[in-house]
CSV table of C-alpha atoms in Angstrom, one decimal:
chain,number,residue,atom,x,y,z
A,508,MET,CA,-33.0,-65.6,0.4
A,509,MET,CA,-34.6,-65.5,-3.1
A,510,VAL,CA,-31.2,-64.9,-4.7
A,511,GLY,CA,-30.4,-67.1,-7.7
A,512,ILE,CA,-34.0,-67.9,-8.9
A,513,THR,CA,-34.2,-67.8,-12.7
A,514,ARG,CA,-37.9,-68.7,-13.1
A,515,TRP,CA,-39.8,-66.3,-10.9
A,516,ILE,CA,-43.6,-66.2,-10.2
A,517,LEU,CA,-43.6,-62.5,-9.3
A,518,ARG,CA,-44.4,-63.3,-5.6
A,519,VAL,CA,-42.5,-61.7,-2.7
A,520,PRO,CA,-41.4,-63.3,0.7
A,521,ALA,CA,-43.7,-61.2,2.9
A,522,PRO,CA,-43.4,-62.3,6.6
A,523,TYR,CA,-46.2,-64.5,7.8
A,524,ASP,CA,-46.8,-65.6,11.4
A,525,TYR,CA,-47.3,-69.4,11.5
A,526,GLN,CA,-48.4,-71.4,14.5
A,527,TRP,CA,-47.6,-75.1,14.3
A,528,ARG,CA,-48.8,-78.1,16.4
A,529,ILE,CA,-46.6,-81.0,15.3
A,530,PRO,CA,-47.2,-84.3,17.1
A,531,LEU,CA,-44.6,-85.2,19.7
A,532,ASN,CA,-45.7,-88.8,19.4
A,533,PRO,CA,-46.5,-89.8,15.8
A,534,GLN,CA,-49.4,-92.1,15.2
A,535,TRP,CA,-47.7,-94.7,12.9
A,536,GLN,CA,-49.9,-96.3,10.3
A,537,ASP,CA,-49.7,-99.7,8.7
A,538,SER,CA,-50.1,-98.1,5.3
A,539,ILE,CA,-48.4,-95.0,3.9
A,540,THR,CA,-50.1,-91.6,3.1
A,541,GLU,CA,-49.1,-89.9,-0.1
A,542,ALA,CA,-47.4,-86.5,0.4
A,543,SER,CA,-49.7,-83.6,-0.5
A,544,PRO,CA,-48.7,-81.6,-3.6
A,545,LYS,CA,-50.5,-78.6,-2.0
A,546,GLY,CA,-49.5,-76.9,1.2
A,547,PRO,CA,-46.7,-77.9,3.6
A,548,ILE,CA,-45.6,-81.5,4.2
A,549,ALA,CA,-43.0,-80.6,6.9
A,550,VAL,CA,-41.6,-77.8,9.0
A,551,ALA,CA,-37.9,-77.0,9.1
A,552,ALA,CA,-36.0,-76.5,12.4
A,553,ASN,CA,-36.2,-72.7,11.9
A,554,GLY,CA,-40.0,-72.8,11.6
A,555,VAL,CA,-40.2,-72.3,7.9
A,556,PRO,CA,-42.6,-74.7,6.1
A,557,ILE,CA,-41.4,-77.2,3.6
A,558,PHE,CA,-43.6,-78.0,0.5
A,559,HIS,CA,-43.4,-81.0,-1.9
A,560,TYR,CA,-41.2,-80.4,-4.9
A,561,GLU,CA,-44.2,-80.8,-7.2
A,562,ALA,CA,-45.4,-77.5,-8.7
A,563,ARG,CA,-48.8,-78.8,-9.7
A,564,PRO,CA,-51.3,-78.7,-6.8
A,565,ASP,CA,-53.6,-81.5,-8.1
A,566,VAL,CA,-51.5,-84.5,-9.1
A,567,ALA,CA,-50.3,-87.7,-7.5
A,568,THR,CA,-46.9,-87.3,-5.8
A,569,HIS,CA,-45.7,-90.9,-5.5
A,570,ILE,CA,-42.2,-91.2,-7.0
A,571,GLU,CA,-43.5,-93.3,-9.9
A,572,HIS,CA,-45.3,-90.3,-11.1
A,573,TYR,CA,-42.2,-88.0,-11.1
A,574,ASP,CA,-42.1,-85.4,-13.9
A,575,PRO,CA,-39.0,-83.2,-14.0
A,576,GLU,CA,-41.0,-80.6,-15.9
A,577,SER,CA,-43.0,-79.8,-12.7
A,578,ASP,CA,-40.1,-80.3,-10.3
A,579,THR,CA,-39.4,-76.9,-8.7
A,580,VAL,CA,-36.0,-78.0,-7.7
A,581,VAL,CA,-34.7,-78.5,-11.2
A,582,GLN,CA,-36.7,-75.8,-13.0
A,583,GLY,CA,-34.9,-72.8,-11.6
A,584,GLU,CA,-37.7,-71.7,-9.2
A,585,LEU,CA,-35.7,-71.9,-6.0
A,586,ASP,CA,-32.9,-69.9,-4.4
A,587,HIS,CA,-29.6,-71.2,-3.2
A,588,CYS,CA,-31.2,-72.3,0.1
A,589,GLY,CA,-33.9,-74.4,-1.6
A,590,GLY,CA,-36.8,-72.0,-1.1
A,591,HIS,CA,-38.8,-69.3,-2.7
A,592,ALA,CA,-41.8,-67.0,-2.3
A,593,GLY,CA,-44.9,-69.1,-3.1
A,594,GLN,CA,-48.4,-68.3,-4.2
A,595,GLY,CA,-49.3,-67.0,-0.8
A,596,ASP,CA,-46.5,-64.4,-1.0
A,597,ASP,CA,-44.8,-66.4,1.8
A,598,TYR,CA,-41.3,-67.9,1.9
A,599,HIS,CA,-41.1,-71.7,2.1
A,600,TYR,CA,-38.8,-74.5,1.0
A,601,HIS,CA,-39.3,-77.2,-1.6
A,602,TYR,CA,-35.9,-78.7,-1.2
A,603,VAL,CA,-33.4,-79.6,1.6
A,604,PRO,CA,-33.1,-76.4,3.8
A,605,ILE,CA,-29.4,-76.6,3.1
A,606,CYS,CA,-28.5,-73.1,4.4
A,607,LEU,CA,-29.4,-74.3,8.0
A,608,LEU,CA,-26.3,-76.5,7.9
A,609,ASP,CA,-24.2,-73.3,8.5
A,610,LYS,CA,-25.3,-73.5,12.2
A,611,HIS,CA,-27.3,-76.7,12.6
A,612,ASP,CA,-26.2,-79.7,14.7
A,613,LEU,CA,-26.5,-82.6,12.3
A,614,THR,CA,-27.2,-85.1,15.1
A,615,ALA,CA,-30.6,-83.3,15.4
A,616,PRO,CA,-33.4,-83.4,12.9
A,617,ILE,CA,-33.3,-80.6,10.3
A,618,ALA,CA,-37.1,-80.8,10.0
A,619,TYR,CA,-40.2,-82.6,11.1
A,620,GLY,CA,-43.0,-84.0,8.9
A,621,LEU,CA,-46.5,-82.9,9.7
A,622,ASP,CA,-47.0,-86.4,11.1
A,623,GLY,CA,-44.2,-85.8,13.6
A,624,ALA,CA,-41.6,-87.9,11.9
A,625,PRO,CA,-38.1,-86.5,12.2
A,626,VAL,CA,-36.1,-85.6,9.0
A,627,TYR,CA,-32.4,-85.8,9.2
A,628,PHE,CA,-29.8,-84.4,6.8
A,629,GLY,CA,-28.5,-87.1,4.5
A,630,THR,CA,-27.3,-85.4,1.3
A,631,GLY,CA,-28.5,-82.3,-0.5
A,632,GLY,CA,-25.5,-80.0,-1.1
A,633,THR,CA,-24.8,-79.2,-4.7
A,634,ASP,CA,-22.8,-76.5,-6.6
A,635,TYR,CA,-26.0,-74.4,-6.6
A,636,TYR,CA,-27.8,-75.5,-3.4
A,637,GLY,CA,-25.6,-74.4,-0.6
A,638,ASN,CA,-23.2,-72.8,-3.1
A,639,GLY,CA,-21.0,-75.8,-3.1
A,640,LYS,CA,-20.2,-75.8,0.7
A,641,TYR,CA,-21.9,-79.1,1.3
A,642,HIS,CA,-21.5,-80.8,-2.0
A,643,ASP,CA,-19.7,-83.8,-0.5
A,644,ALA,CA,-21.6,-84.0,2.8
A,645,ASN,CA,-23.2,-87.4,3.3
A,646,HIS,CA,-24.9,-88.5,6.5
A,647,LEU,CA,-27.1,-91.1,4.9
A,648,PRO,CA,-27.6,-94.4,6.9
A,649,ASN,CA,-26.3,-97.7,5.6
A,650,THR,CA,-29.9,-98.9,5.2
A,651,SER,CA,-31.6,-98.1,1.9
A,652,LEU,CA,-34.4,-95.5,2.1
A,653,ASP,CA,-37.9,-96.5,1.1
A,654,ASP,CA,-40.2,-94.5,-1.3
A,655,CYS,CA,-41.0,-92.1,1.6
A,656,ASN,CA,-37.2,-91.4,1.9
A,657,ALA,CA,-37.4,-93.0,5.3
A,658,VAL,CA,-36.0,-96.0,7.3
A,659,SER,CA,-37.2,-97.7,10.4
A,660,ASP,CA,-36.0,-96.2,13.7
A,661,GLY,CA,-35.9,-99.6,15.3
A,662,ASN,CA,-38.6,-98.8,17.8
A,663,GLY,CA,-41.7,-99.2,15.6
A,664,GLY,CA,-41.4,-95.7,14.0
A,665,HIS,CA,-39.7,-94.1,11.0
A,666,LYS,CA,-37.3,-91.3,10.3
A,667,HIS,CA,-36.6,-89.5,7.0
A,668,TYR,CA,-33.4,-88.4,5.4
A,669,THR,CA,-32.8,-85.7,2.9
A,670,THR,CA,-31.3,-86.6,-0.5
A,671,LYS,CA,-30.1,-84.8,-3.7
A,672,GLU,CA,-32.5,-86.9,-5.7
A,673,PRO,CA,-36.3,-86.9,-5.6
A,674,PRO,CA,-38.2,-87.1,-3.4
A,675,TYR,CA,-35.6,-84.9,-1.6
A,676,LEU,CA,-37.2,-85.0,1.9
A,677,ILE,CA,-40.6,-86.7,2.3
A,678,GLY,CA,-42.0,-88.9,-0.5
A,679,CYS,CA,-44.9,-90.1,1.7
A,680,HIS,CA,-45.9,-90.3,5.3
A,681,HIS,CA,-45.7,-93.3,7.6
A,682,GLY,CA,-47.6,-91.4,10.3
A,683,LYS,CA,-51.1,-89.8,10.5
A,684,VAL,CA,-51.2,-86.3,9.1
A,685,ASP,CA,-53.7,-83.7,10.4
A,686,PRO,CA,-54.9,-81.9,7.2
A,687,SER,CA,-55.5,-78.7,9.3
A,688,LEU,CA,-51.8,-78.3,9.5
A,689,ARG,CA,-51.5,-77.6,5.8
A,690,ILE,CA,-51.5,-73.9,6.4
A,691,GLU,CA,-51.3,-71.7,3.3
A,692,PRO,CA,-51.3,-67.9,3.5
A,693,ARG,CA,-53.7,-66.1,1.3
A,694,PRO,CA,-52.1,-64.4,-1.7
A,695,MET,CA,-52.0,-60.6,-1.8
A,696,ARG,CA,-52.2,-60.1,-5.5
A,697,PRO,CA,-54.6,-62.0,-7.8
A,698,GLN,CA,-53.3,-65.1,-9.7
A,699,GLY,CA,-52.6,-64.3,-13.3
A,700,GLY,CA,-52.6,-60.5,-12.9
A,701,VAL,CA,-50.3,-58.6,-15.2
A,702,GLY,CA,-47.2,-57.2,-13.5
A,703,PRO,CA,-46.8,-53.4,-13.9
A,704,TYR,CA,-43.6,-53.8,-16.0
A,705,GLY,CA,-43.9,-57.4,-17.3
A,706,GLY,CA,-44.8,-61.0,-16.4
A,707,ARG,CA,-47.9,-62.4,-14.7
A,708,VAL,CA,-48.4,-62.9,-11.0
A,709,GLY,CA,-48.2,-66.6,-10.1
A,710,GLU,CA,-46.8,-67.7,-13.4
A,711,ALA,CA,-43.1,-68.4,-14.0
A,712,SER,CA,-41.2,-65.7,-15.9
A,713,THR,CA,-37.6,-65.9,-17.0
A,714,THR,CA,-35.3,-63.5,-15.2
A,715,GLU,CA,-32.7,-63.7,-12.4
A,716,LEU,CA,-33.3,-62.5,-8.8
A,717,THR,CA,-30.1,-60.9,-7.6
A,718,ASN,CA,-30.6,-59.3,-4.2
A,719,LEU,CA,-33.0,-58.9,-1.3
A,720,THR,CA,-32.4,-56.2,1.4
A,721,LEU,CA,-34.3,-54.7,4.3
A,722,ASP,CA,-33.7,-51.0,5.3
A,723,SER,CA,-34.1,-49.2,8.6
A,724,ASP,CA,-37.6,-48.0,7.5
A,725,GLY,CA,-38.9,-51.5,7.1
A,726,TRP,CA,-38.8,-51.6,3.3
A,727,TYR,CA,-37.8,-54.9,1.7
A,728,GLN,CA,-36.2,-54.5,-1.8
A,729,LEU,CA,-36.2,-57.5,-4.1
A,730,GLU,CA,-34.1,-56.9,-7.2
A,731,HIS,CA,-34.0,-58.8,-10.5
A,732,ARG,CA,-32.7,-58.5,-14.0
A,733,ALA,CA,-35.1,-56.4,-16.0
A,734,PHE,CA,-37.5,-58.2,-18.3
A,735,SER,CA,-36.5,-55.9,-21.1
A,736,GLY,CA,-33.0,-57.4,-20.9
A,737,SER,CA,-30.9,-54.6,-19.5
A,738,GLY,CA,-30.7,-52.9,-16.1
A,739,THR,CA,-32.2,-53.9,-12.8
A,740,SER,CA,-35.8,-53.9,-11.8
A,741,GLY,CA,-37.4,-54.7,-8.5
A,742,ILE,CA,-40.2,-54.6,-6.0
A,743,ARG,CA,-40.2,-52.7,-2.8
A,744,PHE,CA,-42.7,-53.7,-0.1
A,745,ARG,CA,-43.4,-52.8,3.5
A,746,ARG,CA,-45.8,-54.0,6.1
A,747,THR,CA,-48.4,-51.4,7.1
A,748,THR,CA,-50.8,-53.6,9.2
A,749,ASP,CA,-50.8,-57.2,10.3
A,750,ASP,CA,-52.2,-58.3,6.9
A,751,CYS,CA,-51.4,-55.4,4.5
A,752,TYR,CA,-48.4,-54.1,2.6
A,753,ASP,CA,-47.5,-51.2,0.5
A,754,PHE,CA,-45.8,-52.0,-2.8
A,755,ASP,CA,-43.5,-50.0,-5.1
A,756,PHE,CA,-43.0,-51.8,-8.5
A,757,ARG,CA,-39.9,-50.3,-10.1
A,758,GLU,CA,-38.9,-51.0,-13.7
A,759,ASN,CA,-35.7,-49.1,-12.9
A,760,ILE,CA,-34.7,-49.9,-9.3
A,761,SER,CA,-33.2,-46.5,-8.7
A,762,GLN,CA,-36.4,-44.6,-9.6
A,763,PRO,CA,-39.9,-44.7,-8.0
A,764,GLY,CA,-42.4,-46.8,-9.8
A,765,VAL,CA,-46.0,-47.9,-9.6
A,766,THR,CA,-47.3,-47.9,-6.1
A,767,GLU,CA,-50.1,-50.2,-4.8
A,768,SER,CA,-51.4,-51.6,-1.5
A,769,HIS,CA,-52.5,-55.2,-1.0
A,770,CYS,CA,-53.7,-57.3,1.8
A,771,ARG,CA,-54.0,-61.0,2.6
């Protein structure tokens, strides 16, 4: 988790307790609904939310509006599993949750859209995403996918497939989406705040995230190449209450740094 990111927004993957109510029987619509650029559009089989690849929260997401400059998948903002810590200091995917394939039964959906539509693995493995293990895996149907990355299920409904190319998972919804399901955790640190040793919170900074560990005392340690260009820096964080965390921002990962406490 988090390893491999080269454009980091200084957020951390602090655990967050989600409660999802995904429809078991989707309400299929005659017209499609554009996927939201803000908040989740699906939930992976492991319960982790999946967001659209679009980094901007206020733009149209139909594939005809695709702009690689705001595609988190190609801009170095995601780890080898297709996820990152977002603006809510939460971990979520923007791409195929490729690391689930290590244990997932590919005959079962790898995710479900917020409208209840199943999402099956089609393609998605690359030399980076999945570390090359699933580069040649292809479970796409013979029928061409529509703009939503979906095909008819033959029973009046639709099912999506993941792809290496945009829109990757869900380009739009064939079913009715309950907007209340677009759960977004509140950020713990203000957007645009200056990091204690470089960068701005919520804005992409060039570095490389190299390791994430959890010790027996409950401290997470997220390491990255120092903004100064040499050595390893990092953030240590530990949950203190349901909504609050202690932080230790270290310019040199082996030495104590600036300590702060933040809450959602």
